[in-house]
PDB file of N, CA and C in Angstrom:
ATOM      1  N   MET A  15      -7.836 -11.318  -3.834  1.00  0.00           N
ATOM      2  CA  MET A  15      -6.502 -11.134  -3.319  1.00  0.00           C
ATOM      3  C   MET A  15      -5.955  -9.747  -3.650  1.00  0.00           C
ATOM      4  N   PHE A  16      -6.294  -9.210  -4.809  1.00  0.00           N
ATOM      5  CA  PHE A  16      -5.819  -7.896  -5.203  1.00  0.00           C
ATOM      6  C   PHE A  16      -6.913  -6.856  -5.046  1.00  0.00           C
ATOM      7  N   GLY A  17      -7.718  -6.975  -4.008  1.00  0.00           N
ATOM      8  CA  GLY A  17      -8.801  -6.041  -3.785  1.00  0.00           C
ATOM      9  C   GLY A  17      -8.291  -4.615  -3.651  1.00  0.00           C
ATOM     10  N   SER A  18      -9.158  -3.696  -3.917  1.00  0.00           N
ATOM     11  CA  SER A  18      -8.752  -2.293  -3.892  1.00  0.00           C
ATOM     12  C   SER A  18      -9.177  -1.595  -2.605  1.00  0.00           C
ATOM     13  N   SER A  19      -9.549  -2.359  -1.611  1.00  0.00           N
ATOM     14  CA  SER A  19     -10.034  -1.761  -0.387  1.00  0.00           C
ATOM     15  C   SER A  19      -8.981  -0.898   0.297  1.00  0.00           C
ATOM     16  N   LEU A  20      -9.388   0.291   0.672  1.00  0.00           N
ATOM     17  CA  LEU A  20      -8.525   1.166   1.451  1.00  0.00           C
ATOM     18  C   LEU A  20      -8.495   0.724   2.904  1.00  0.00           C
ATOM     19  N   TYR A  21      -9.483  -0.048   3.288  1.00  0.00           N
ATOM     20  CA  TYR A  21      -9.661  -0.401   4.687  1.00  0.00           C
ATOM     21  C   TYR A  21      -9.326  -1.867   4.921  1.00  0.00           C
ATOM     22  N   SER A  22      -8.061  -2.151   5.021  1.00  0.00           N
ATOM     23  CA  SER A  22      -7.621  -3.490   5.353  1.00  0.00           C
ATOM     24  C   SER A  22      -6.625  -3.364   6.493  1.00  0.00           C
ATOM     25  N   PRO A  23      -6.488  -4.412   7.284  1.00  0.00           N
ATOM     26  CA  PRO A  23      -5.540  -4.338   8.397  1.00  0.00           C
ATOM     27  C   PRO A  23      -4.121  -3.987   7.947  1.00  0.00           C
ATOM     28  N   LYS A  24      -3.717  -4.482   6.775  1.00  0.00           N
ATOM     29  CA  LYS A  24      -2.365  -4.181   6.290  1.00  0.00           C
ATOM     30  C   LYS A  24      -2.205  -2.686   6.028  1.00  0.00           C
ATOM     31  N   TYR A  25      -3.190  -2.077   5.371  1.00  0.00           N
ATOM     32  CA  TYR A  25      -3.112  -0.642   5.110  1.00  0.00           C
ATOM     33  C   TYR A  25      -3.196   0.143   6.419  1.00  0.00           C
ATOM     34  N   ASP A  26      -4.059  -0.305   7.314  1.00  0.00           N
ATOM     35  CA  ASP A  26      -4.180   0.374   8.609  1.00  0.00           C
ATOM     36  C   ASP A  26      -2.848   0.371   9.351  1.00  0.00           C
ATOM     37  N   ASP A  27      -2.183  -0.788   9.378  1.00  0.00           N
ATOM     38  CA  ASP A  27      -0.895  -0.897  10.067  1.00  0.00           C
ATOM     39  C   ASP A  27       0.147   0.015   9.436  1.00  0.00           C
ATOM     40  N   LEU A  28       0.202   0.032   8.118  1.00  0.00           N
ATOM     41  CA  LEU A  28       1.186   0.858   7.429  1.00  0.00           C
ATOM     42  C   LEU A  28       0.909   2.347   7.655  1.00  0.00           C
ATOM     43  N   ARG A  29      -0.354   2.733   7.559  1.00  0.00           N
ATOM     44  CA  ARG A  29      -0.691   4.145   7.799  1.00  0.00           C
ATOM     45  C   ARG A  29      -0.320   4.566   9.215  1.00  0.00           C
ATOM     46  N   GLU A  30      -0.619   3.708  10.182  1.00  0.00           N
ATOM     47  CA  GLU A  30      -0.283   4.027  11.572  1.00  0.00           C
ATOM     48  C   GLU A  30       1.224   4.130  11.759  1.00  0.00           C
ATOM     49  N   TRP A  31       1.972   3.247  11.121  1.00  0.00           N
ATOM     50  CA  TRP A  31       3.422   3.270  11.206  1.00  0.00           C
ATOM     51  C   TRP A  31       3.956   4.579  10.626  1.00  0.00           C
ATOM     52  N   LEU A  32       3.423   4.974   9.470  1.00  0.00           N
ATOM     53  CA  LEU A  32       3.862   6.217   8.828  1.00  0.00           C
ATOM     54  C   LEU A  32       3.464   7.449   9.646  1.00  0.00           C
ATOM     55  N   LYS A  33       2.255   7.443  10.206  1.00  0.00           N
ATOM     56  CA  LYS A  33       1.829   8.580  11.036  1.00  0.00           C
ATOM     57  C   LYS A  33       2.729   8.710  12.266  1.00  0.00           C
ATOM     58  N   ARG A  34       3.056   7.568  12.877  1.00  0.00           N
ATOM     59  CA  ARG A  34       3.930   7.572  14.044  1.00  0.00           C
ATOM     60  C   ARG A  34       5.317   8.126  13.660  1.00  0.00           C
ATOM     61  N   ALA A  35       5.834   7.679  12.510  1.00  0.00           N
ATOM     62  CA  ALA A  35       7.131   8.165  12.044  1.00  0.00           C
ATOM     63  C   ALA A  35       7.082   9.664  11.753  1.00  0.00           C
ATOM     64  N   ARG A  36       5.976  10.138  11.178  1.00  0.00           N
ATOM     65  CA  ARG A  36       5.833  11.590  10.927  1.00  0.00           C
ATOM     66  C   ARG A  36       5.860  12.341  12.246  1.00  0.00           C
ATOM     67  N   GLY A  37       5.120  11.821  13.224  1.00  0.00           N
ATOM     68  CA  GLY A  37       5.094  12.465  14.538  1.00  0.00           C
ATOM     69  C   GLY A  37       6.467  12.504  15.183  1.00  0.00           C
ATOM     70  N   GLU A  38       7.210  11.410  15.054  1.00  0.00           N
ATOM     71  CA  GLU A  38       8.556  11.349  15.620  1.00  0.00           C
ATOM     72  C   GLU A  38       9.505  12.312  14.913  1.00  0.00           C
ATOM     73  N   SER A  39       9.198  12.628  13.657  1.00  0.00           N
ATOM     74  CA  SER A  39      10.035  13.577  12.915  1.00  0.00           C
ATOM     75  C   SER A  39       9.723  15.017  13.316  1.00  0.00           C
ATOM     76  N   GLY A  40       8.648  15.208  14.079  1.00  0.00           N
ATOM     77  CA  GLY A  40       8.272  16.537  14.538  1.00  0.00           C
ATOM     78  C   GLY A  40       7.466  17.344  13.541  1.00  0.00           C
ATOM     79  N   LEU A  41       6.991  16.671  12.482  1.00  0.00           N
ATOM     80  CA  LEU A  41       6.234  17.383  11.455  1.00  0.00           C
ATOM     81  C   LEU A  41       4.731  17.233  11.655  1.00  0.00           C
ATOM     82  N   SER A  42       4.026  18.317  11.478  1.00  0.00           N
ATOM     83  CA  SER A  42       2.563  18.262  11.421  1.00  0.00           C
ATOM     84  C   SER A  42       2.167  17.853  10.012  1.00  0.00           C
ATOM     85  N   GLN A  43       0.903  17.531   9.825  1.00  0.00           N
ATOM     86  CA  GLN A  43       0.427  17.231   8.473  1.00  0.00           C
ATOM     87  C   GLN A  43       0.649  18.434   7.556  1.00  0.00           C
ATOM     88  N   ARG A  44       0.393  19.612   8.070  1.00  0.00           N
ATOM     89  CA  ARG A  44       0.535  20.823   7.255  1.00  0.00           C
ATOM     90  C   ARG A  44       1.997  21.050   6.865  1.00  0.00           C
ATOM     91  N   ALA A  45       2.921  20.866   7.812  1.00  0.00           N
ATOM     92  CA  ALA A  45       4.345  21.038   7.513  1.00  0.00           C
ATOM     93  C   ALA A  45       4.818  19.999   6.497  1.00  0.00           C
ATOM     94  N   LEU A  46       4.332  18.768   6.652  1.00  0.00           N
ATOM     95  CA  LEU A  46       4.687  17.724   5.699  1.00  0.00           C
ATOM     96  C   LEU A  46       4.136  18.060   4.316  1.00  0.00           C
ATOM     97  N   SER A  47       2.904  18.521   4.273  1.00  0.00           N
ATOM     98  CA  SER A  47       2.307  18.856   2.975  1.00  0.00           C
ATOM     99  C   SER A  47       3.107  19.952   2.274  1.00  0.00           C
ATOM    100  N   GLU A  48       3.630  20.903   3.035  1.00  0.00           N
ATOM    101  CA  GLU A  48       4.459  21.954   2.443  1.00  0.00           C
ATOM    102  C   GLU A  48       5.750  21.375   1.876  1.00  0.00           C
ATOM    103  N   ARG A  49       6.352  20.433   2.589  1.00  0.00           N
ATOM    104  CA  ARG A  49       7.573  19.779   2.086  1.00  0.00           C
ATOM    105  C   ARG A  49       7.303  19.021   0.797  1.00  0.00           C
ATOM    106  N   LEU A  50       6.132  18.412   0.730  1.00  0.00           N
ATOM    107  CA  LEU A  50       5.780  17.596  -0.426  1.00  0.00           C
ATOM    108  C   LEU A  50       5.210  18.413  -1.581  1.00  0.00           C
ATOM    109  N   GLY A  51       4.820  19.648  -1.292  1.00  0.00           N
ATOM    110  CA  GLY A  51       4.193  20.470  -2.324  1.00  0.00           C
ATOM    111  C   GLY A  51       2.768  20.030  -2.608  1.00  0.00           C
ATOM    112  N   LEU A  52       2.101  19.519  -1.568  1.00  0.00           N
ATOM    113  CA  LEU A  52       0.719  19.054  -1.690  1.00  0.00           C
ATOM    114  C   LEU A  52      -0.184  19.882  -0.794  1.00  0.00           C
ATOM    115  N   HIS A  53      -1.459  19.901  -1.115  1.00  0.00           N
ATOM    116  CA  HIS A  53      -2.432  20.526  -0.222  1.00  0.00           C
ATOM    117  C   HIS A  53      -2.504  19.676   1.042  1.00  0.00           C
ATOM    118  N   HIS A  54      -2.638  20.327   2.189  1.00  0.00           N
ATOM    119  CA  HIS A  54      -2.636  19.583   3.457  1.00  0.00           C
ATOM    120  C   HIS A  54      -3.743  18.541   3.540  1.00  0.00           C
ATOM    121  N   SER A  55      -4.837  18.756   2.819  1.00  0.00           N
ATOM    122  CA  SER A  55      -5.930  17.783   2.868  1.00  0.00           C
ATOM    123  C   SER A  55      -5.523  16.448   2.245  1.00  0.00           C
ATOM    124  N   ILE A  56      -4.598  16.473   1.302  1.00  0.00           N
ATOM    125  CA  ILE A  56      -4.153  15.231   0.675  1.00  0.00           C
ATOM    126  C   ILE A  56      -3.374  14.386   1.677  1.00  0.00           C
ATOM    127  N   VAL A  57      -2.504  15.021   2.451  1.00  0.00           N
ATOM    128  CA  VAL A  57      -1.769  14.286   3.484  1.00  0.00           C
ATOM    129  C   VAL A  57      -2.760  13.699   4.486  1.00  0.00           C
ATOM    130  N   GLY A  58      -3.761  14.471   4.858  1.00  0.00           N
ATOM    131  CA  GLY A  58      -4.787  13.967   5.774  1.00  0.00           C
ATOM    132  C   GLY A  58      -5.522  12.766   5.197  1.00  0.00           C
ATOM    133  N   LYS A  59      -5.848  12.825   3.927  1.00  0.00           N
ATOM    134  CA  LYS A  59      -6.546  11.702   3.283  1.00  0.00           C
ATOM    135  C   LYS A  59      -5.660  10.477   3.185  1.00  0.00           C
ATOM    136  N   LEU A  60      -4.377  10.669   2.909  1.00  0.00           N
ATOM    137  CA  LEU A  60      -3.447   9.538   2.865  1.00  0.00           C
ATOM    138  C   LEU A  60      -3.356   8.869   4.235  1.00  0.00           C
ATOM    139  N   GLU A  61      -3.253   9.680   5.276  1.00  0.00           N
ATOM    140  CA  GLU A  61      -3.092   9.131   6.620  1.00  0.00           C
ATOM    141  C   GLU A  61      -4.387   8.562   7.195  1.00  0.00           C
ATOM    142  N   SER A  62      -5.518   9.058   6.747  1.00  0.00           N
ATOM    143  CA  SER A  62      -6.790   8.548   7.273  1.00  0.00           C
ATOM    144  C   SER A  62      -7.287   7.340   6.490  1.00  0.00           C
ATOM    145  N   GLY A  63      -6.714   7.124   5.322  1.00  0.00           N
ATOM    146  CA  GLY A  63      -7.142   5.994   4.507  1.00  0.00           C
ATOM    147  C   GLY A  63      -8.182   6.352   3.471  1.00  0.00           C
ATOM    148  N   ASP A  64      -8.472   7.630   3.324  1.00  0.00           N
ATOM    149  CA  ASP A  64      -9.427   8.046   2.293  1.00  0.00           C
ATOM    150  C   ASP A  64      -8.794   8.064   0.913  1.00  0.00           C
ATOM    151  N   ARG A  65      -7.480   7.895   0.882  1.00  0.00           N
ATOM    152  CA  ARG A  65      -6.755   7.863  -0.388  1.00  0.00           C
ATOM    153  C   ARG A  65      -5.566   6.928  -0.220  1.00  0.00           C
ATOM    154  N   LYS A  66      -5.297   6.117  -1.243  1.00  0.00           N
ATOM    155  CA  LYS A  66      -4.140   5.236  -1.217  1.00  0.00           C
ATOM    156  C   LYS A  66      -2.912   5.978  -1.702  1.00  0.00           C
ATOM    157  N   PHE A  67      -1.756   5.540  -1.195  1.00  0.00           N
ATOM    158  CA  PHE A  67      -0.493   6.061  -1.677  1.00  0.00           C
ATOM    159  C   PHE A  67      -0.184   5.492  -3.057  1.00  0.00           C
ATOM    160  N   GLU A  68       0.273   6.338  -3.955  1.00  0.00           N
ATOM    161  CA  GLU A  68       0.891   5.881  -5.190  1.00  0.00           C
ATOM    162  C   GLU A  68       2.336   5.543  -4.820  1.00  0.00           C
ATOM    163  N   LEU A  69       2.983   4.691  -5.587  1.00  0.00           N
ATOM    164  CA  LEU A  69       4.322   4.219  -5.244  1.00  0.00           C
ATOM    165  C   LEU A  69       5.310   5.363  -5.019  1.00  0.00           C
ATOM    166  N   TYR A  70       5.435   6.262  -5.980  1.00  0.00           N
ATOM    167  CA  TYR A  70       6.427   7.323  -5.849  1.00  0.00           C
ATOM    168  C   TYR A  70       6.009   8.381  -4.828  1.00  0.00           C
ATOM    169  N   GLU A  71       4.743   8.515  -4.613  1.00  0.00           N
ATOM    170  CA  GLU A  71       4.220   9.392  -3.569  1.00  0.00           C
ATOM    171  C   GLU A  71       4.629   8.831  -2.200  1.00  0.00           C
ATOM    172  N   PHE A  72       4.545   7.517  -2.065  1.00  0.00           N
ATOM    173  CA  PHE A  72       4.944   6.824  -0.841  1.00  0.00           C
ATOM    174  C   PHE A  72       6.434   7.062  -0.568  1.00  0.00           C
ATOM    175  N   ILE A  73       7.253   6.938  -1.601  1.00  0.00           N
ATOM    176  CA  ILE A  73       8.689   7.153  -1.443  1.00  0.00           C
ATOM    177  C   ILE A  73       8.963   8.598  -1.024  1.00  0.00           C
ATOM    178  N   SER A  74       8.310   9.542  -1.674  1.00  0.00           N
ATOM    179  CA  SER A  74       8.485  10.959  -1.329  1.00  0.00           C
ATOM    180  C   SER A  74       8.033  11.245   0.094  1.00  0.00           C
ATOM    181  N   TYR A  75       6.921  10.652   0.504  1.00  0.00           N
ATOM    182  CA  TYR A  75       6.412  10.820   1.867  1.00  0.00           C
ATOM    183  C   TYR A  75       7.473  10.352   2.853  1.00  0.00           C
ATOM    184  N   CYS A  76       8.019   9.160   2.617  1.00  0.00           N
ATOM    185  CA  CYS A  76       9.039   8.610   3.511  1.00  0.00           C
ATOM    186  C   CYS A  76      10.251   9.530   3.593  1.00  0.00           C
ATOM    187  N   GLU A  77      10.726   9.958   2.454  1.00  0.00           N
ATOM    188  CA  GLU A  77      11.895  10.835   2.435  1.00  0.00           C
ATOM    189  C   GLU A  77      11.619  12.155   3.152  1.00  0.00           C
ATOM    190  N   ALA A  78      10.422  12.674   3.012  1.00  0.00           N
ATOM    191  CA  ALA A  78      10.065  13.948   3.642  1.00  0.00           C
ATOM    192  C   ALA A  78      10.023  13.848   5.163  1.00  0.00           C
ATOM    193  N   ILE A  79       9.736  12.651   5.692  1.00  0.00           N
ATOM    194  CA  ILE A  79       9.710  12.472   7.155  1.00  0.00           C
ATOM    195  C   ILE A  79      11.008  11.831   7.650  1.00  0.00           C
ATOM    196  N   ASN A  80      12.016  11.807   6.770  1.00  0.00           N
ATOM    197  CA  ASN A  80      13.344  11.278   7.106  1.00  0.00           C
ATOM    198  C   ASN A  80      13.333   9.805   7.489  1.00  0.00           C
ATOM    199  N   VAL A  81      12.517   9.044   6.764  1.00  0.00           N
ATOM    200  CA  VAL A  81      12.465   7.590   6.923  1.00  0.00           C
ATOM    201  C   VAL A  81      12.981   6.976   5.632  1.00  0.00           C
ATOM    202  N   ASP A  82      13.866   6.013   5.756  1.00  0.00           N
ATOM    203  CA  ASP A  82      14.362   5.309   4.579  1.00  0.00           C
ATOM    204  C   ASP A  82      13.190   4.548   3.959  1.00  0.00           C
ATOM    205  N   PRO A  83      12.860   4.810   2.693  1.00  0.00           N
ATOM    206  CA  PRO A  83      11.739   4.101   2.058  1.00  0.00           C
ATOM    207  C   PRO A  83      11.892   2.582   2.132  1.00  0.00           C
ATOM    208  N   GLU A  84      13.120   2.108   2.110  1.00  0.00           N
ATOM    209  CA  GLU A  84      13.350   0.663   2.205  1.00  0.00           C
ATOM    210  C   GLU A  84      12.853   0.119   3.548  1.00  0.00           C
ATOM    211  N   GLU A  85      13.054   0.888   4.613  1.00  0.00           N
ATOM    212  CA  GLU A  85      12.559   0.491   5.935  1.00  0.00           C
ATOM    213  C   GLU A  85      11.027   0.406   5.934  1.00  0.00           C
ATOM    214  N   ALA A  86      10.394   1.374   5.284  1.00  0.00           N
ATOM    215  CA  ALA A  86       8.936   1.372   5.188  1.00  0.00           C
ATOM    216  C   ALA A  86       8.434   0.196   4.357  1.00  0.00           C
ATOM    217  N   PHE A  87       9.129  -0.104   3.257  1.00  0.00           N
ATOM    218  CA  PHE A  87       8.749  -1.257   2.440  1.00  0.00           C
ATOM    219  C   PHE A  87       8.911  -2.553   3.230  1.00  0.00           C
ATOM    220  N   LYS A  88       9.977  -2.646   4.018  1.00  0.00           N
ATOM    221  CA  LYS A  88      10.176  -3.846   4.844  1.00  0.00           C
ATOM    222  C   LYS A  88       9.024  -4.016   5.832  1.00  0.00           C
ATOM    223  N   PHE A  89       8.598  -2.897   6.427  1.00  0.00           N
ATOM    224  CA  PHE A  89       7.449  -2.966   7.331  1.00  0.00           C
ATOM    225  C   PHE A  89       6.222  -3.485   6.590  1.00  0.00           C
ATOM    226  N   ALA A  90       5.976  -2.932   5.392  1.00  0.00           N
ATOM    227  CA  ALA A  90       4.812  -3.346   4.602  1.00  0.00           C
ATOM    228  C   ALA A  90       4.913  -4.818   4.205  1.00  0.00           C
ATOM    229  N   LEU A  91       6.088  -5.262   3.801  1.00  0.00           N
ATOM    230  CA  LEU A  91       6.267  -6.667   3.420  1.00  0.00           C
ATOM    231  C   LEU A  91       6.067  -7.602   4.604  1.00  0.00           C
ATOM    232  N   ASN A  92       6.575  -7.216   5.763  1.00  0.00           N
ATOM    233  CA  ASN A  92       6.374  -8.042   6.959  1.00  0.00           C
ATOM    234  C   ASN A  92       4.903  -8.113   7.337  1.00  0.00           C
ATOM    235  N   SER A  93       4.213  -7.002   7.230  1.00  0.00           N
ATOM    236  CA  SER A  93       2.778  -6.983   7.519  1.00  0.00           C
ATOM    237  C   SER A  93       2.026  -7.889   6.552  1.00  0.00           C
ATOM    238  N   HIS A  94       2.408  -7.822   5.284  1.00  0.00           N
ATOM    239  CA  HIS A  94       1.776  -8.676   4.270  1.00  0.00           C
ATOM    240  C   HIS A  94       2.037 -10.155   4.574  1.00  0.00           C
ATOM    241  N   LYS A  95       3.262 -10.468   4.908  1.00  0.00           N
ATOM    242  CA  LYS A  95       3.637 -11.857   5.202  1.00  0.00           C
ATOM    243  C   LYS A  95       2.855 -12.394   6.400  1.00  0.00           C
ATOM    244  N   LYS A  96       2.743 -11.577   7.452  1.00  0.00           N
ATOM    245  CA  LYS A  96       1.999 -12.000   8.647  1.00  0.00           C
ATOM    246  C   LYS A  96       0.533 -12.238   8.329  1.00  0.00           C
ATOM    247  N   SER A  97      -0.085 -11.345   7.542  1.00  0.00           N
ATOM    248  CA  SER A  97      -1.503 -11.516   7.234  1.00  0.00           C
ATOM    249  C   SER A  97      -1.714 -12.745   6.352  1.00  0.00           C
ATOM    250  N   LYS A  98      -0.767 -13.024   5.471  1.00  0.00           N
ATOM    251  CA  LYS A  98      -0.852 -14.210   4.624  1.00  0.00           C
ATOM    252  C   LYS A  98      -0.746 -15.472   5.472  1.00  0.00           C
ATOM    253  N   GLU A  99       0.165 -15.479   6.445  1.00  0.00           N
ATOM    254  CA  GLU A  99       0.325 -16.629   7.334  1.00  0.00           C
ATOM    255  C   GLU A  99      -0.947 -16.854   8.155  1.00  0.00           C
ATOM    256  N   ILE A 100      -1.543 -15.783   8.644  1.00  0.00           N
ATOM    257  CA  ILE A 100      -2.784 -15.897   9.420  1.00  0.00           C
ATOM    258  C   ILE A 100      -3.895 -16.474   8.548  1.00  0.00           C
ATOM    259  N   PHE A 101      -4.008 -15.972   7.310  1.00  0.00           N
ATOM    260  CA  PHE A 101      -5.022 -16.472   6.379  1.00  0.00           C
ATOM    261  C   PHE A 101      -4.841 -17.971   6.162  1.00  0.00           C
ATOM    262  N   MET A 102      -3.604 -18.400   5.949  1.00  0.00           N
ATOM    263  CA  MET A 102      -3.340 -19.814   5.678  1.00  0.00           C
ATOM    264  C   MET A 102      -3.647 -20.677   6.888  1.00  0.00           C
ATOM    265  N   LEU A 103      -3.366 -20.168   8.086  1.00  0.00           N
ATOM    266  CA  LEU A 103      -3.689 -20.909   9.299  1.00  0.00           C
ATOM    267  C   LEU A 103      -5.190 -21.025   9.505  1.00  0.00           C
ATOM    268  N   GLU A 104      -5.902 -19.932   9.254  1.00  0.00           N
ATOM    269  CA  GLU A 104      -7.358 -19.938   9.431  1.00  0.00           C
ATOM    270  C   GLU A 104      -8.034 -20.958   8.524  1.00  0.00           C
ATOM    271  N   PHE A 105      -7.525 -21.085   7.311  1.00  0.00           N
ATOM    272  CA  PHE A 105      -8.135 -21.986   6.345  1.00  0.00           C
ATOM    273  C   PHE A 105      -7.348 -23.276   6.179  1.00  0.00           C
ATOM    274  N   GLN A 106      -6.346 -23.466   7.037  1.00  0.00           N
ATOM    275  CA  GLN A 106      -5.516 -24.664   7.051  1.00  0.00           C
ATOM    276  C   GLN A 106      -4.988 -25.002   5.659  1.00  0.00           C
ATOM    277  N   LEU A 107      -4.416 -24.005   5.018  1.00  0.00           N
ATOM    278  CA  LEU A 107      -3.823 -24.177   3.686  1.00  0.00           C
ATOM    279  C   LEU A 107      -2.317 -24.399   3.839  1.00  0.00           C
ATOM    280  N   PRO A 108      -1.742 -25.221   2.952  1.00  0.00           N
ATOM    281  CA  PRO A 108      -0.285 -25.383   3.008  1.00  0.00           C
ATOM    282  C   PRO A 108       0.404 -24.099   2.560  1.00  0.00           C
ATOM    283  N   SER A 109       1.566 -23.802   3.162  1.00  0.00           N
ATOM    284  CA  SER A 109       2.274 -22.575   2.792  1.00  0.00           C
ATOM    285  C   SER A 109       3.170 -22.747   1.597  1.00  0.00           C
TER     286      SER A 109
END
């Protein structure tokens, strides 16, 4: 349940949501990396799934793309809830 996989549907959904939000903010990966004070390759790794977000890094990323971190957390929680419901349905477990 607490696997460390970078490649799960929940992480994929969250990364895609964040990439879309970055694009809507008009920032390139390089421009975002400059705002964050990170090498541009780190932003690329975060968005591609080669690296997981640390909690405060996630908050800073959200703020840098002008997204309320709470909105991003809500997206992540909803994604988690949906995947949990699907798991329970597949294995016919009580909720």
